[in-house]
Amino acid sequence: MSTDSARSAEPTSEQEKTDFGFTQVDKSEKVAMVADVFHSVAAKYDVMNDLMSLGIHRLWKRYTIDCSGVKAGQRVLDLAGGTGDLAAKFSRIVGKTGQVVLADINHSMLMVGKEKLTNMGIVGNIDYVQANAENLPFPDNHFDLITIAFGLRNVTDKSAALASMFRVLKPGGRLLVLEFSKPTSEALSKVYDTYSFHVLPKMGQLVANDADSYRYLAESIRMHPDQETLEQMMKDVGFEQTSYHNLTGGIVALHRGFKF
Amino acid sequence: MPAYQALTGLIETAINQALEISLNAAELLAPLDAKRCIVFLQEFDLTLAFQFSGQRVDVLSLPAYDEDALDALADDEAFISVSLFALPELKKTSQLTKLIKQNKLDFYGDLAVVQKFSQLLSDIEFDFEETLSAYIGDAGAYTLIKQSKLLKAHAKQQHELLMNMLKDAALEEKPIAVRPIMVANFVDEVRQLKTDTERLEARINMIIERRNAK
Ligand SMILES: C[S@@+](CC[C@H](N)C(=O)[O-])C[C@H]1O[C@@H](n2cnc3c(N)ncnc32)[C@H](O)[C@@H]1O
């Protein structure tokens, strides 16, 4: 993984630092560095997802869809949607009278997603938009549902992103954040650490020939806010009736919030 | 692991695989396009939604449908509440009205959706018992169906026991009282998992070394 292209020449102050995995980098650099990661994993993303999670990510995503309450005719934003697993299902659920927007900051991921969904026959009610979650290019009060699956931890300014999602959500609409979180048991936490810091980067090396990107993924998971902190962040930008549900012992959590 | 999602995934895969090899899938799916059949499985206390599109069927598990949700059913939706015992009979399209009359099948919404769904299930020869057996084990599915039949002969107590067991198994995420033996067992399993993980890491190391040596 190369991040050289992302280096900024401007010296920046301490306050403008942010985490990139376990490393501190300038805020202005993170977007491009994350872009590099997903640019390099895009082609192998689906295979690696199945391999790394032993296929369980499909169940986590299913749970998210089951909690979405989406119906025919509604408008859905699958943010940081990558290769479009959620968007594919939403497209079939909302039908011809509804609309799905698959948005991602990364052109490579978006293109892999677009090709996959088009090959699956998903056309007509889906748009592909390259967008930064921190500053969404959509009108106010536009979507019935926003999902962001395994995307928020990569965003530099998470609060700005949550506020942007709040703005484009219709009153009555709901936000679902599916993200890695904090395992609830100490023992599970230890196994999970061994897995993510030792096994995962090696799998990345073997299958995608890219250990660095997968090391970043593992590190970024640890740096992501835990369940309570994320729920509070959602409340802070205006979400109401917030709650979260731990999945697989808290390895992943689904957060839910409404705009009224 | 979210248990209900494993079940819906299984049913969805089974139906779509059957549709893929069916000669008249397109014909069966066309009249159901954009329609939704919601099936409440009484013994599991589980609400499944079968969402149809031109290409396939998506299966979701939904929160329970109360009166308000039933009132809010859209024109192209149908809701049925059915016992596992009556599930195989869902495939007999001509029997549907009889089932409704016998109160074996509670029904709301667009009857045509249920009829077409029933037609689809019967045409693709979808076997609920077989699919369930992949989820809860052969013996489980057999017992389940058999017990449901026994229920008809008023084996109520036994049924409740069985169903509670099944519900606990299905609702893995639900908090249950943890006995010390279960904790010990969990610790053992975690230890085993740790050893397995380390072994996997060692194996990957070997593969990488072998590859680098080439
Ligand atoms: C781990 S992938 C998840 C993809 C998909 N949602 C899934 O669950 O399979 C994370 C995605 O977040 C995107 N992403 C990262 N930062 C973003 C940002 N600031 N705005 C929008 N998308 C972003 C990445 O490009 C990548 O496609």
XYZ file of C-alpha atoms and ligand atoms in Angstrom:
501
model
C 0.000 0.000 0.000
C 1.450 3.372 -0.902
C 0.437 6.511 0.907
C 3.074 8.815 -0.533
C 0.662 10.421 -2.934
C -1.385 11.506 0.039
C 1.348 13.353 1.933
C 0.580 16.996 2.398
C 3.379 19.561 2.239
C 1.702 21.865 4.759
C 2.921 21.481 8.343
C -0.066 20.955 10.634
C -0.617 21.478 14.329
C -1.113 18.724 16.906
C -4.912 19.342 17.012
C -5.240 18.413 13.375
C -3.955 14.888 13.905
C -6.215 11.872 13.682
C -5.806 8.119 13.886
C -5.043 5.971 10.898
C -5.160 2.558 12.497
C -2.717 2.890 15.394
C -0.714 5.630 13.689
C -1.345 9.359 14.124
C -1.520 11.220 10.837
C -2.535 14.688 9.728
C -6.298 14.996 9.337
C -5.886 16.186 5.786
C -4.008 12.988 4.921
C -6.421 10.413 6.265
C -9.000 10.573 3.473
C -6.381 9.828 0.828
C -4.760 7.125 2.931
C -8.101 5.374 3.483
C -8.745 5.783 -0.225
C -5.466 3.983 -0.927
C -6.468 1.094 1.313
C -9.816 0.563 -0.388
C -8.394 1.188 -3.804
C -5.963 -1.658 -3.233
C -8.477 -4.067 -1.674
C -11.418 -3.326 -4.030
C -10.918 -6.221 -6.455
C -10.562 -8.862 -3.720
C -12.907 -7.193 -1.250
C -15.811 -9.661 -1.447
C -13.634 -12.776 -1.284
C -11.699 -11.399 1.655
C -14.864 -10.396 3.450
C -16.163 -13.950 3.332
C -12.825 -15.388 4.295
C -12.050 -13.010 7.131
C -15.432 -13.200 8.790
C -15.952 -16.893 7.934
C -19.050 -15.757 6.066
C -20.651 -14.283 9.175
C -20.688 -10.755 7.710
C -23.609 -11.972 5.598
C -25.630 -12.665 8.730
C -24.716 -9.288 10.248
C -25.877 -7.619 7.042
C -29.048 -9.686 6.989
C -29.785 -8.564 10.521
C -29.316 -4.956 9.399
C -31.781 -5.411 6.559
C -34.275 -7.100 8.894
C -34.060 -4.054 11.188
C -34.444 -1.548 8.356
C -38.235 -1.545 8.150
C -37.884 -0.639 4.469
C -40.872 -1.016 2.188
C -41.695 -0.685 -1.480
C -41.510 2.873 -2.802
C -39.024 4.189 -0.220
C -35.721 5.993 -0.748
C -32.595 4.402 0.752
C -28.994 5.592 1.017
C -26.377 2.838 1.411
C -23.467 4.983 2.496
C -19.856 3.751 2.252
C -21.716 1.029 0.396
C -18.607 -0.369 -1.293
C -19.426 -3.434 -3.334
C -23.146 -3.059 -2.692
C -24.238 -6.076 -0.608
C -26.901 -4.070 1.219
C -27.856 -1.944 -1.776
C -28.655 -5.078 -3.825
C -31.262 -6.244 -1.342
C -32.691 -2.784 -0.781
C -33.096 -2.347 -4.511
C -35.301 -5.437 -4.683
C -37.285 -4.430 -1.594
C -38.062 -0.840 -2.624
C -38.948 -2.002 -6.139
C -39.560 0.122 -9.216
C -41.300 2.884 -7.300
C -38.445 3.302 -4.832
C -34.849 4.412 -5.156
C -31.511 3.284 -3.772
C -28.349 5.375 -3.771
C -25.081 3.517 -3.357
C -22.568 6.131 -2.222
C -18.880 5.673 -1.536
C -15.871 7.958 -1.420
C -13.823 5.487 -3.384
C -14.257 5.229 -7.123
C -12.683 1.756 -7.359
C -15.048 0.277 -4.757
C -18.003 1.989 -6.413
C -17.070 0.559 -9.802
C -16.642 -2.980 -8.438
C -20.069 -2.558 -6.809
C -21.680 -1.197 -9.944
C -20.367 -4.023 -12.085
C -21.455 -6.660 -9.572
C -24.975 -5.268 -9.180
C -25.467 -4.736 -12.908
C -24.446 -8.356 -13.516
C -27.014 -9.405 -10.932
C -29.673 -7.603 -12.998
C -30.040 -4.781 -10.484
C -30.758 -1.768 -12.653
C -33.371 0.947 -12.964
C -33.835 2.065 -9.374
C -30.226 2.438 -8.282
C -27.778 5.343 -8.557
C -24.045 5.302 -7.878
C -22.654 8.440 -6.305
C -19.074 9.172 -5.314
C -19.411 11.103 -2.062
C -17.726 11.826 1.234
C -19.907 10.884 4.202
C -18.813 14.054 5.977
C -20.440 16.246 3.399
C -23.263 14.459 1.622
C -24.345 15.911 -1.737
C -28.077 15.355 -1.191
C -30.962 17.662 -0.262
C -32.252 17.948 3.308
C -34.933 15.452 4.428
C -34.408 13.172 1.449
C -34.037 9.529 2.578
C -36.315 7.168 4.512
C -33.346 5.065 5.571
C -29.577 5.439 5.690
C -27.291 2.490 6.315
C -23.555 2.646 6.791
C -21.981 -0.793 7.132
C -18.342 -1.113 8.154
C -17.786 2.393 6.838
C -17.951 4.835 9.743
C -14.654 3.800 11.313
C -12.828 4.882 8.163
C -14.305 8.358 8.195
C -12.006 11.102 9.519
C -14.633 13.279 11.214
C -17.308 10.853 12.399
C -19.439 13.506 14.087
C -19.542 15.584 10.914
C -20.586 12.458 9.000
C -23.352 11.629 11.485
C -24.600 15.227 11.320
C -24.599 15.081 7.531
C -26.623 11.856 7.616
C -29.066 13.461 10.052
C -29.553 16.359 7.657
C -30.397 14.237 4.596
C -32.693 11.886 6.516
C -36.447 12.557 6.325
C -38.289 13.214 9.584
C -39.381 9.750 10.697
C -36.409 8.233 8.909
C -33.899 5.905 10.482
C -30.145 5.471 10.509
C -28.501 2.072 10.940
C -24.775 1.902 11.661
C -23.275 -1.574 11.391
C -19.720 -1.525 12.640
C -17.094 -3.501 14.489
C -17.310 -2.778 18.169
C -16.073 -3.953 21.547
C -16.443 -7.664 22.438
C -18.402 -8.010 25.647
C -16.271 -10.852 27.051
C -12.604 -10.612 27.971
C -11.896 -14.130 26.690
C -13.509 -13.508 23.325
C -11.605 -10.256 23.109
C -8.277 -12.102 23.419
C -9.093 -14.659 20.722
C -10.333 -11.889 18.517
C -7.082 -9.936 19.009
C -4.963 -12.927 17.991
C -7.181 -13.409 14.998
C -7.185 -9.821 13.799
C -3.546 -8.935 14.413
C -1.915 -12.212 13.430
C -4.194 -14.240 11.205
C -5.960 -11.467 9.332
C -2.953 -9.582 7.892
C -1.503 -12.935 6.812
C -4.682 -13.906 5.036
C -4.532 -10.470 3.393
C -0.970 -11.162 2.335
C -1.840 -14.573 0.955
C -5.073 -13.855 -0.854
C -4.782 -10.196 -1.784
C -0.996 -9.842 -1.528
C -1.544 -6.845 0.713
C -0.831 -7.324 4.428
C -0.631 -3.575 5.171
C -4.200 -2.820 4.170
C -5.525 -5.659 6.278
C -3.343 -4.583 9.211
C -4.895 -1.127 8.889
C -8.377 -2.704 8.908
C -7.596 -4.558 12.153
C -6.122 -1.467 13.781
C -8.948 0.799 12.696
C -11.408 -1.603 14.315
C -9.663 -1.162 17.683
C -9.622 2.620 17.352
C -13.351 2.848 16.621
C -15.574 4.184 19.434
C -17.206 1.503 21.582
C -20.956 0.903 21.744
C -21.814 3.554 24.340
C -19.571 6.224 22.839
C -21.023 5.798 19.365
C -24.574 5.926 20.717
C -23.742 9.182 22.502
C -22.240 10.610 19.300
C -25.500 9.847 17.500
C -27.507 11.588 20.226
C -25.182 14.587 20.097
C -26.038 15.330 16.464
C -29.785 15.002 17.054
C -30.732 11.338 16.660
C -33.523 10.148 18.954
C -34.632 6.759 20.271
C -31.082 5.552 19.802
C -30.185 1.987 20.719
C -27.655 -0.672 19.835
C -27.657 -4.428 19.538
C -24.516 -6.506 19.966
C -23.905 -9.229 17.427
C -21.501 -12.149 17.844
C -20.558 -11.148 21.364
C -20.092 -7.477 20.539
C -17.502 -8.067 17.809
C -20.024 -6.120 15.769
C -22.843 -3.843 16.888
C -25.821 -2.432 15.044
C -26.708 1.087 16.200
C -30.079 2.566 15.399
C -31.347 6.108 15.629
C -34.314 8.086 14.335
C -34.843 11.642 13.158
C -38.162 13.102 14.285
C -24.334 -15.435 15.621
C -27.749 -14.038 14.736
C -29.734 -17.267 14.643
C -32.877 -16.123 12.857
C -30.758 -14.673 10.068
C -29.111 -18.066 9.613
C -32.581 -19.551 9.184
C -33.811 -16.918 6.735
C -30.561 -17.238 4.795
C -31.086 -20.947 4.545
C -34.705 -20.710 3.397
C -33.781 -17.997 0.897
C -30.922 -20.013 -0.570
C -33.059 -23.143 -0.795
C -35.954 -21.393 -2.569
C -33.712 -19.526 -4.992
C -31.698 -22.626 -5.818
C -34.918 -24.461 -6.543
C -36.049 -21.527 -8.699
C -32.765 -21.559 -10.607
C -33.254 -25.123 -11.749
C -36.949 -24.684 -12.336
C -37.986 -24.377 -15.972
C -40.771 -21.913 -15.332
C -39.231 -19.674 -12.640
C -39.850 -16.480 -14.608
C -43.483 -17.477 -15.120
C -43.911 -18.188 -11.408
C -42.207 -14.987 -10.281
C -43.838 -12.591 -12.760
C -47.266 -12.338 -11.060
C -45.563 -11.901 -7.683
C -43.229 -9.103 -8.772
C -42.920 -6.401 -6.043
C -45.311 -8.293 -3.772
C -44.658 -9.453 -0.244
C -46.062 -12.418 1.645
C -45.608 -12.236 5.409
C -45.736 -15.587 7.158
C -46.043 -15.855 10.918
C -44.737 -19.222 12.106
C -46.743 -19.766 15.256
C -44.487 -22.182 17.132
C -41.316 -20.205 16.474
C -43.065 -16.931 17.236
C -41.282 -15.775 14.110
C -42.460 -13.435 11.368
C -40.898 -14.060 7.958
C -41.352 -11.847 4.925
C -41.033 -13.328 1.458
C -40.253 -10.417 -0.807
C -40.621 -11.151 -4.508
C -38.907 -9.458 -7.392
C -38.698 -10.433 -11.038
C -35.458 -12.323 -10.403
C -35.680 -13.986 -7.028
C -37.150 -14.217 -3.540
C -35.617 -12.425 -0.564
C -36.489 -13.698 2.881
C -36.437 -11.367 5.881
C -37.302 -11.881 9.528
C -39.427 -9.040 10.846
C -40.626 -7.788 14.222
C -43.987 -9.297 15.225
C -47.014 -7.941 13.379
C -49.533 -6.373 15.720
C -53.001 -5.066 14.832
C -51.576 -1.728 13.657
C -49.095 -3.417 11.362
C -51.894 -5.571 9.940
C -54.028 -2.483 9.355
C -51.101 -0.889 7.549
C -50.669 -3.785 5.100
C -50.106 -2.405 1.604
C -52.232 -3.476 -1.384
C -49.605 -5.867 -2.641
C -48.991 -7.556 0.707
C -50.538 -10.554 2.393
C -50.162 -11.848 5.921
C -50.720 -15.426 7.018
C -50.334 -16.960 10.426
C -49.686 -20.653 10.210
C -48.689 -23.600 12.376
C -45.643 -25.588 11.315
C -47.996 -28.494 11.079
C -49.890 -26.807 8.273
C -46.801 -25.561 6.452
C -46.518 -28.445 3.989
C -50.178 -27.895 3.132
C -49.373 -24.376 2.003
C -48.170 -25.995 -1.187
C -51.627 -27.325 -1.943
C -53.009 -24.240 -3.611
C -56.503 -25.676 -3.901
C -56.587 -26.323 -0.137
C -55.932 -22.733 0.903
C -59.513 -21.645 1.325
C -60.219 -24.849 3.210
C -57.295 -24.141 5.556
C -58.577 -20.626 6.134
C -62.061 -21.925 6.886
C -60.669 -24.516 9.307
C -58.786 -21.742 11.111
C -55.517 -23.487 10.354
C -54.399 -20.432 8.514
C -55.100 -16.890 9.653
C -55.095 -14.615 6.692
C -55.131 -10.857 5.910
C -54.512 -8.875 2.747
C -54.374 -9.982 -0.856
C -55.347 -13.650 -1.202
C -53.908 -13.746 -4.716
C -50.423 -13.225 -3.256
C -50.799 -16.283 -1.034
C -52.209 -18.337 -3.896
C -49.373 -17.442 -6.244
C -46.830 -18.083 -3.511
C -48.408 -21.442 -2.825
C -48.295 -22.186 -6.547
C -44.612 -21.276 -6.626
C -43.775 -23.487 -3.646
C -45.576 -26.429 -5.124
C -44.114 -25.997 -8.608
C -40.517 -25.790 -7.443
C -41.135 -28.642 -5.026
C -39.797 -26.714 -2.096
C -39.548 -28.892 0.982
C -39.966 -26.991 4.248
C -39.169 -30.031 6.359
C -35.913 -30.644 4.559
C -34.892 -26.984 4.794
C -35.690 -26.819 8.479
C -33.711 -29.981 9.056
C -30.593 -28.279 7.755
C -31.153 -25.651 10.424
C -32.083 -27.650 13.488
C -30.795 -31.080 12.482
C -32.722 -33.961 10.931
C -33.933 -35.299 14.227
C -35.030 -31.823 15.252
C -37.077 -31.245 12.131
C -38.582 -34.703 12.339
C -39.466 -34.214 15.985
C -40.770 -30.778 15.255
C -43.168 -31.919 12.572
C -44.103 -35.017 14.537
C -44.630 -33.047 17.702
C -46.739 -30.563 15.841
C -48.877 -33.466 14.722
C -49.059 -34.827 18.245
C -50.167 -31.423 19.308
C -53.287 -32.074 17.361
C -53.858 -34.913 19.803
C -53.599 -32.476 22.719
C -49.996 -33.117 23.714
C -49.978 -29.501 24.811
C -47.505 -29.694 27.668
C -44.923 -31.577 25.686
C -45.336 -29.181 22.843
C -44.747 -26.150 24.990
C -41.593 -27.698 26.342
C -40.296 -28.509 22.893
C -41.170 -25.134 21.514
C -39.552 -23.321 24.409
C -36.406 -25.306 23.786
C -36.531 -24.430 20.127
C -37.216 -20.808 20.861
C -34.201 -20.617 23.154
C -32.073 -22.205 20.496
C -33.346 -19.822 17.879
C -33.159 -16.736 20.049
C -29.482 -17.008 20.753
C -29.206 -13.309 21.383
C -31.796 -13.435 24.162
C -30.324 -13.206 27.647
C -30.682 -16.512 29.467
C -29.662 -17.552 32.948
C -26.104 -18.865 32.769
C -25.235 -21.912 34.838
C -21.636 -22.476 36.050
C -21.301 -25.544 33.863
C -22.147 -23.448 30.835
C -19.495 -20.916 31.779
C -16.920 -23.697 32.151
C -17.951 -25.052 28.798
C -17.693 -21.625 27.229
C -14.190 -21.143 28.625
C -13.211 -24.528 27.172
C -14.607 -23.600 23.811
C -12.775 -20.290 23.806
C -9.539 -22.085 24.728
C -10.117 -24.504 21.869
C -10.823 -21.619 19.525
C -7.591 -19.942 20.606
C -5.600 -23.104 19.870
C -7.336 -23.437 16.512
C -6.587 -19.812 15.693
C -2.914 -20.274 16.577
C -2.749 -23.440 14.500
C -4.303 -21.574 11.576
C -1.711 -18.840 11.963
C 1.106 -21.406 11.980
C -0.297 -23.009 8.845
C -0.521 -19.702 7.046
C 3.077 -18.979 8.065
C 4.147 -22.285 6.555
C 2.333 -21.545 3.297
C 3.906 -18.098 3.097
C 7.376 -19.531 3.777
C 6.881 -22.217 1.188
C 5.734 -19.632 -1.321
C 8.668 -17.343 -0.586
C 11.100 -20.243 -0.955
C 9.930 -20.909 -4.505
C -15.090 -1.972 4.728
S -15.839 -1.180 3.364
C -17.530 -1.563 3.582
C -18.291 -1.748 2.308
C -19.718 -2.240 2.438
N -20.550 -1.296 3.134
C -19.780 -3.598 3.126
O -20.308 -3.648 4.212
O -19.323 -4.570 2.562
C -15.698 0.496 3.808
C -16.076 1.473 2.709
O -16.128 2.781 3.262
C -15.712 3.690 2.239
N -15.370 4.976 2.871
C -14.297 5.251 3.637
N -14.323 6.543 4.030
C -15.441 7.108 3.500
C -16.025 8.399 3.534
N -15.437 9.385 4.208
N -17.185 8.605 2.875
C -17.776 7.598 2.192
N -17.276 6.341 2.119
C -16.121 6.093 2.754
C -14.557 2.945 1.616
O -14.220 3.458 0.344
C -15.079 1.522 1.571
O -15.717 1.224 0.373
